[in-house]
PDB file of C-alpha atoms and ligand atoms in Angstrom:
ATOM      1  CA  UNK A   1     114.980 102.205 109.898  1.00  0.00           C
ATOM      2  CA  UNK A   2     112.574  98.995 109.755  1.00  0.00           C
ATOM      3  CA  UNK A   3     109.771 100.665 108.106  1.00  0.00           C
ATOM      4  CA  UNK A   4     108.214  98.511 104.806  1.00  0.00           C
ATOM      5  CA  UNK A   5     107.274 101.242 102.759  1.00  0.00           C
ATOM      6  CA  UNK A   6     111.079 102.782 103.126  1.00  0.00           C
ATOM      7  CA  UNK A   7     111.696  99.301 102.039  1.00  0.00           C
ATOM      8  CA  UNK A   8     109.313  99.470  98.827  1.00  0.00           C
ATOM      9  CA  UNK A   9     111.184 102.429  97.896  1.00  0.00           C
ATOM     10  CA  UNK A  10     114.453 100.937  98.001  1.00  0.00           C
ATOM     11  CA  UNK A  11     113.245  98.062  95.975  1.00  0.00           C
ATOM     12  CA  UNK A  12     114.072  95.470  99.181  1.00  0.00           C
ATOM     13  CA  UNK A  13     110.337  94.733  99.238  1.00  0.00           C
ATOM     14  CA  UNK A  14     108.428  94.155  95.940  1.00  0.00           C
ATOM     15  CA  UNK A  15     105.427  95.648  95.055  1.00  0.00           C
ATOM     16  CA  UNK A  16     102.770  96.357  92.105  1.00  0.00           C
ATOM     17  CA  UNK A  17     103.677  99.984  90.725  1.00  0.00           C
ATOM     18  CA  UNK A  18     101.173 101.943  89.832  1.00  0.00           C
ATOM     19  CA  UNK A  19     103.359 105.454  89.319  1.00  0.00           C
ATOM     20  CA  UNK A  20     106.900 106.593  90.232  1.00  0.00           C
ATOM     21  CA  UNK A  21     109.086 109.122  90.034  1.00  0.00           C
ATOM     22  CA  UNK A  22     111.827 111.220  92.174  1.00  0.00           C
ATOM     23  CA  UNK A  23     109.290 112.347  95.099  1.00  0.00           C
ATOM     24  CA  UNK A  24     106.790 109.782  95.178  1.00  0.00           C
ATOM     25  CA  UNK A  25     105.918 106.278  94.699  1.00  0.00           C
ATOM     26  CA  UNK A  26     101.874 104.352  94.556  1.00  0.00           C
ATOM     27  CA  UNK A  27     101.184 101.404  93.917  1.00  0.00           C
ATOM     28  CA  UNK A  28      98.206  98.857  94.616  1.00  0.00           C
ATOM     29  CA  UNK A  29      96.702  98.070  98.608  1.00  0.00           C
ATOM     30  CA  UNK A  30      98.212  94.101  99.219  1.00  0.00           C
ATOM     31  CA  UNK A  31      94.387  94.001 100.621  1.00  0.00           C
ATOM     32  CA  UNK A  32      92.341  96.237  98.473  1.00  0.00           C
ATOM     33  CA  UNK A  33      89.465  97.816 100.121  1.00  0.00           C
ATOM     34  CA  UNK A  34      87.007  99.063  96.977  1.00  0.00           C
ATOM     35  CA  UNK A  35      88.009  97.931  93.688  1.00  0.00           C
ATOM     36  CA  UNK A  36      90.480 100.462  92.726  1.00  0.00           C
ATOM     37  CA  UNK A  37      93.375 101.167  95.996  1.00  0.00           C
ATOM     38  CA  UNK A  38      96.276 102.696  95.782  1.00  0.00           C
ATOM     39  CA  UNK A  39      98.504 103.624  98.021  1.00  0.00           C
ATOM     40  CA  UNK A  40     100.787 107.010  97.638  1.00  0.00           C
ATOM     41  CA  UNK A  41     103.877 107.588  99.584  1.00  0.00           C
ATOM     42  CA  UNK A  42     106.666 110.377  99.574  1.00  0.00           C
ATOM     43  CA  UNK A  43     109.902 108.655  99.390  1.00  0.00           C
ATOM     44  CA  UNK A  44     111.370 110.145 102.129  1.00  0.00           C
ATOM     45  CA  UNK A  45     109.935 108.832 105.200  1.00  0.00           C
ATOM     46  CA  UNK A  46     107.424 110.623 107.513  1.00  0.00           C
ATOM     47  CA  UNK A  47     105.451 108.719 110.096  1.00  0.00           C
ATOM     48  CA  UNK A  48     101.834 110.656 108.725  1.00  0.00           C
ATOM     49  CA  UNK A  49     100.559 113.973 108.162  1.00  0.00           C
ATOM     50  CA  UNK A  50     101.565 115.386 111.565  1.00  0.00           C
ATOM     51  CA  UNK A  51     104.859 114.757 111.359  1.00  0.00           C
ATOM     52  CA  UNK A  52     106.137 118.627 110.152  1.00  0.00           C
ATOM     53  CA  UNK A  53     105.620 117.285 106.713  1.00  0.00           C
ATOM     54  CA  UNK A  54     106.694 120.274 104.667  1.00  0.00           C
ATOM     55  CA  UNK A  55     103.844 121.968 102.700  1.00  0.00           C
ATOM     56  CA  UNK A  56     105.523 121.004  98.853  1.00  0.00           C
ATOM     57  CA  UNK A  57     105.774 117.389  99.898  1.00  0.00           C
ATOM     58  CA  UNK A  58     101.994 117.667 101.048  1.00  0.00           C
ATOM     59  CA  UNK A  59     101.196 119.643  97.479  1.00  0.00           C
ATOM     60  CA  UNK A  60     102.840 117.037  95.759  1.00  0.00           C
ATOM     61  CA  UNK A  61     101.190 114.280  97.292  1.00  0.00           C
ATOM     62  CA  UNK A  62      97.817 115.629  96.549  1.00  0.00           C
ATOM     63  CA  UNK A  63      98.837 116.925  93.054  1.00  0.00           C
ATOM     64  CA  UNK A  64      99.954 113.186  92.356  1.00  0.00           C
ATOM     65  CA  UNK A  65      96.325 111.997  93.180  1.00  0.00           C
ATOM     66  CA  UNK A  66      95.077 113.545  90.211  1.00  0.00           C
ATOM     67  CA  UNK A  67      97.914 111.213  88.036  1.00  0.00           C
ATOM     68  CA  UNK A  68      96.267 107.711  89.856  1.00  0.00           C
ATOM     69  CA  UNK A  69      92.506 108.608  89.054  1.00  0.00           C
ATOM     70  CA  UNK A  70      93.701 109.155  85.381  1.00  0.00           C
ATOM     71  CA  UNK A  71      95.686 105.882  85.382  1.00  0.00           C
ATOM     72  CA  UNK A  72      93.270 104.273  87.150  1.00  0.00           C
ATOM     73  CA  UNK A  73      90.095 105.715  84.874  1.00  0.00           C
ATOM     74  CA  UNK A  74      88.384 106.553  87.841  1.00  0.00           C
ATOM     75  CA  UNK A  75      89.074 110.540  87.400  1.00  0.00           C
ATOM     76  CA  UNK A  76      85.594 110.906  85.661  1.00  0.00           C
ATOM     77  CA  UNK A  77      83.356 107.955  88.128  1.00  0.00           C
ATOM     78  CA  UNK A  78      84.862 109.254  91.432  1.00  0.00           C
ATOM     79  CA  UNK A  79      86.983 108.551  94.190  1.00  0.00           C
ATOM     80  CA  UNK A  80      87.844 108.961  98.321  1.00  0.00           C
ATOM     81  CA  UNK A  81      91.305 110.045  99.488  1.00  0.00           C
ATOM     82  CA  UNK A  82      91.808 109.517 102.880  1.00  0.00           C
ATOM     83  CA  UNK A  83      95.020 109.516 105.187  1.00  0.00           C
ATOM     84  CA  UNK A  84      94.537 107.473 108.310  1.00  0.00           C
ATOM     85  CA  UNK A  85      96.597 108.689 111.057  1.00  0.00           C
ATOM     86  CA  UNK A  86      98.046 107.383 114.530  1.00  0.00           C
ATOM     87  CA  UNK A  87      96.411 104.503 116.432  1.00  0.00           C
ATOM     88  CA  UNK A  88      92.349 105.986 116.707  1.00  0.00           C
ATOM     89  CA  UNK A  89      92.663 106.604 112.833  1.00  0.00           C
ATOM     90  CA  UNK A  90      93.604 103.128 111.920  1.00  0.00           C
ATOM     91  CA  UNK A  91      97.028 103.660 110.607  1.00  0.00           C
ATOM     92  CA  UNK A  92      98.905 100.844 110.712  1.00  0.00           C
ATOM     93  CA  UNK A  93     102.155 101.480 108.726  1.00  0.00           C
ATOM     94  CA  UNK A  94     103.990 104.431 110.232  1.00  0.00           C
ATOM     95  CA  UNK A  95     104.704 105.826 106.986  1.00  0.00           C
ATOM     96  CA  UNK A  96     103.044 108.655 106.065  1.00  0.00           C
ATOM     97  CA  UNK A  97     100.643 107.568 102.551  1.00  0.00           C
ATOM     98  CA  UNK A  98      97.020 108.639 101.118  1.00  0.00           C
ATOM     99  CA  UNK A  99      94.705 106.263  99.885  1.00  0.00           C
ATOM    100  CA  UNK A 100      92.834 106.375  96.593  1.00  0.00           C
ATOM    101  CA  UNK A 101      89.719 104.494  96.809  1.00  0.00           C
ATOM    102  CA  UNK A 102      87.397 104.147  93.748  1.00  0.00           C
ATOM    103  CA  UNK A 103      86.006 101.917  90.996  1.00  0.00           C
ATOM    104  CA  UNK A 104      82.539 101.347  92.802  1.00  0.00           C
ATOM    105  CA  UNK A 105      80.426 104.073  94.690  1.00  0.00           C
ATOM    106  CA  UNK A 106      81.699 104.382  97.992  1.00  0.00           C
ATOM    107  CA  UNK A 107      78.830 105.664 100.064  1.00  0.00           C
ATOM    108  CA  UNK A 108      75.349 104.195 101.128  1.00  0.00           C
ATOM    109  CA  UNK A 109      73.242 106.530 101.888  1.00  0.00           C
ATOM    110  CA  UNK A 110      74.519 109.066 104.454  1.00  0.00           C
ATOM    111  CA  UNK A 111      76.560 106.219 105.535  1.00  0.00           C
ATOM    112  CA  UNK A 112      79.886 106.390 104.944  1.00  0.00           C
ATOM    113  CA  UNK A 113      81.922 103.046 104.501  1.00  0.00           C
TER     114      UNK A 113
HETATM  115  P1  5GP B 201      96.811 102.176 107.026  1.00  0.00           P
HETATM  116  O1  5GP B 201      96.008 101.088 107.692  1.00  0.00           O
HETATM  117  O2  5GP B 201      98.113 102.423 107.756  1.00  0.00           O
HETATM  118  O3  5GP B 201      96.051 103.409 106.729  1.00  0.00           O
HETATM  119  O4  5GP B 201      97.176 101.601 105.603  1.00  0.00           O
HETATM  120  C1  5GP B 201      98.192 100.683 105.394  1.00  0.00           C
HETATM  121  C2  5GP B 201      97.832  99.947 104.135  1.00  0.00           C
HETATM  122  O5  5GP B 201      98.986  99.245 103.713  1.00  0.00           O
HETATM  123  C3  5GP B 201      96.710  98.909 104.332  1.00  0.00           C
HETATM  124  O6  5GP B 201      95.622  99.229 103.486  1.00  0.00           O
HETATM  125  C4  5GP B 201      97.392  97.588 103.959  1.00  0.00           C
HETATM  126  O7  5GP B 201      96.542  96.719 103.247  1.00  0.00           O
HETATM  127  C5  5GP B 201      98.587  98.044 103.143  1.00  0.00           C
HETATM  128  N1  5GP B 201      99.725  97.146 103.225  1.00  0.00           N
HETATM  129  C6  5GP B 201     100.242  96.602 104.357  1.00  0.00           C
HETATM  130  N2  5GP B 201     101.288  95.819 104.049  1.00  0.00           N
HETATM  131  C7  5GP B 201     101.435  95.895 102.697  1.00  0.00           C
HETATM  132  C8  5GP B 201     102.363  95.299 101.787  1.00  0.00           C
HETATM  133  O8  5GP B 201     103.266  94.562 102.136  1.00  0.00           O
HETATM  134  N3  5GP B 201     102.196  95.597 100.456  1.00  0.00           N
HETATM  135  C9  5GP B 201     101.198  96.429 100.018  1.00  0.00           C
HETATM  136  N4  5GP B 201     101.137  96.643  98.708  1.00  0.00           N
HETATM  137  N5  5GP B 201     100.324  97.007 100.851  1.00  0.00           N
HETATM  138  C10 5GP B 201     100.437  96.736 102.175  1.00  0.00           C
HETATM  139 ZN1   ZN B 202     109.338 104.737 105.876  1.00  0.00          ZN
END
């Protein structure tokens, strides 16, 4: 399957590692969005969060969040996950993957940006 973050895993496709181990793999946005981005994927391929993801690869996902904002030292400031999914969402690699956002405040106002 042509799908670049199936490469990352494989190692085809370099990339700045941020965690790893047998389930998942993050490592930092090419074009960062807030000063801390990371992206989170499962290894095994799912096109996003509707794709009858099962519910321990969701958990673990999630639970792995908690690792990034501790490498990251942005556990204690603050941060948005968000998972942007199908065409109106914005996704734009068909692989399912959260994003960690942090390292600045993230909000103006009521205004979410
Ligand atoms: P989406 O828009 O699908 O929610 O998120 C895809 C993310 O992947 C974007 O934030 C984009 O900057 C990132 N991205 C796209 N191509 C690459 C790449 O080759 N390397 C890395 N590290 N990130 C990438
Ligand atoms: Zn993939």
């Amino acid at each position: 399957m042509d799908c670049l973050f199936c490469k990352m895993v494989k190692g085809e496709i370099p990339c700045t590692k941020v965690y790893e181990d047998d389930k998942v793999l993050a490592f930092e946005d090419i074009n960062p969005a807030a000063p801390v981005h990371v992206l989170i994927i499962p290894k095994e391929h799912y096109d996003n969060v509707g794709d009858d993801v099962p519910q321990e690869v969701l958990g673990y996902l999630l639970q792995t969040v908690k690792k990034i904002a501790e490498i990251k030292e942005i556990d204690k400031s603050g941060y948005r996950v968000s998972i942007n999914t199908g065409s109106d969402g914005g996704q734009t690699v068909n692989h399912l993957h959260l994003h960690v956002n942090g390292g600045a405040p993230l909000y103006c106002g009521s205004l979410v940006i």
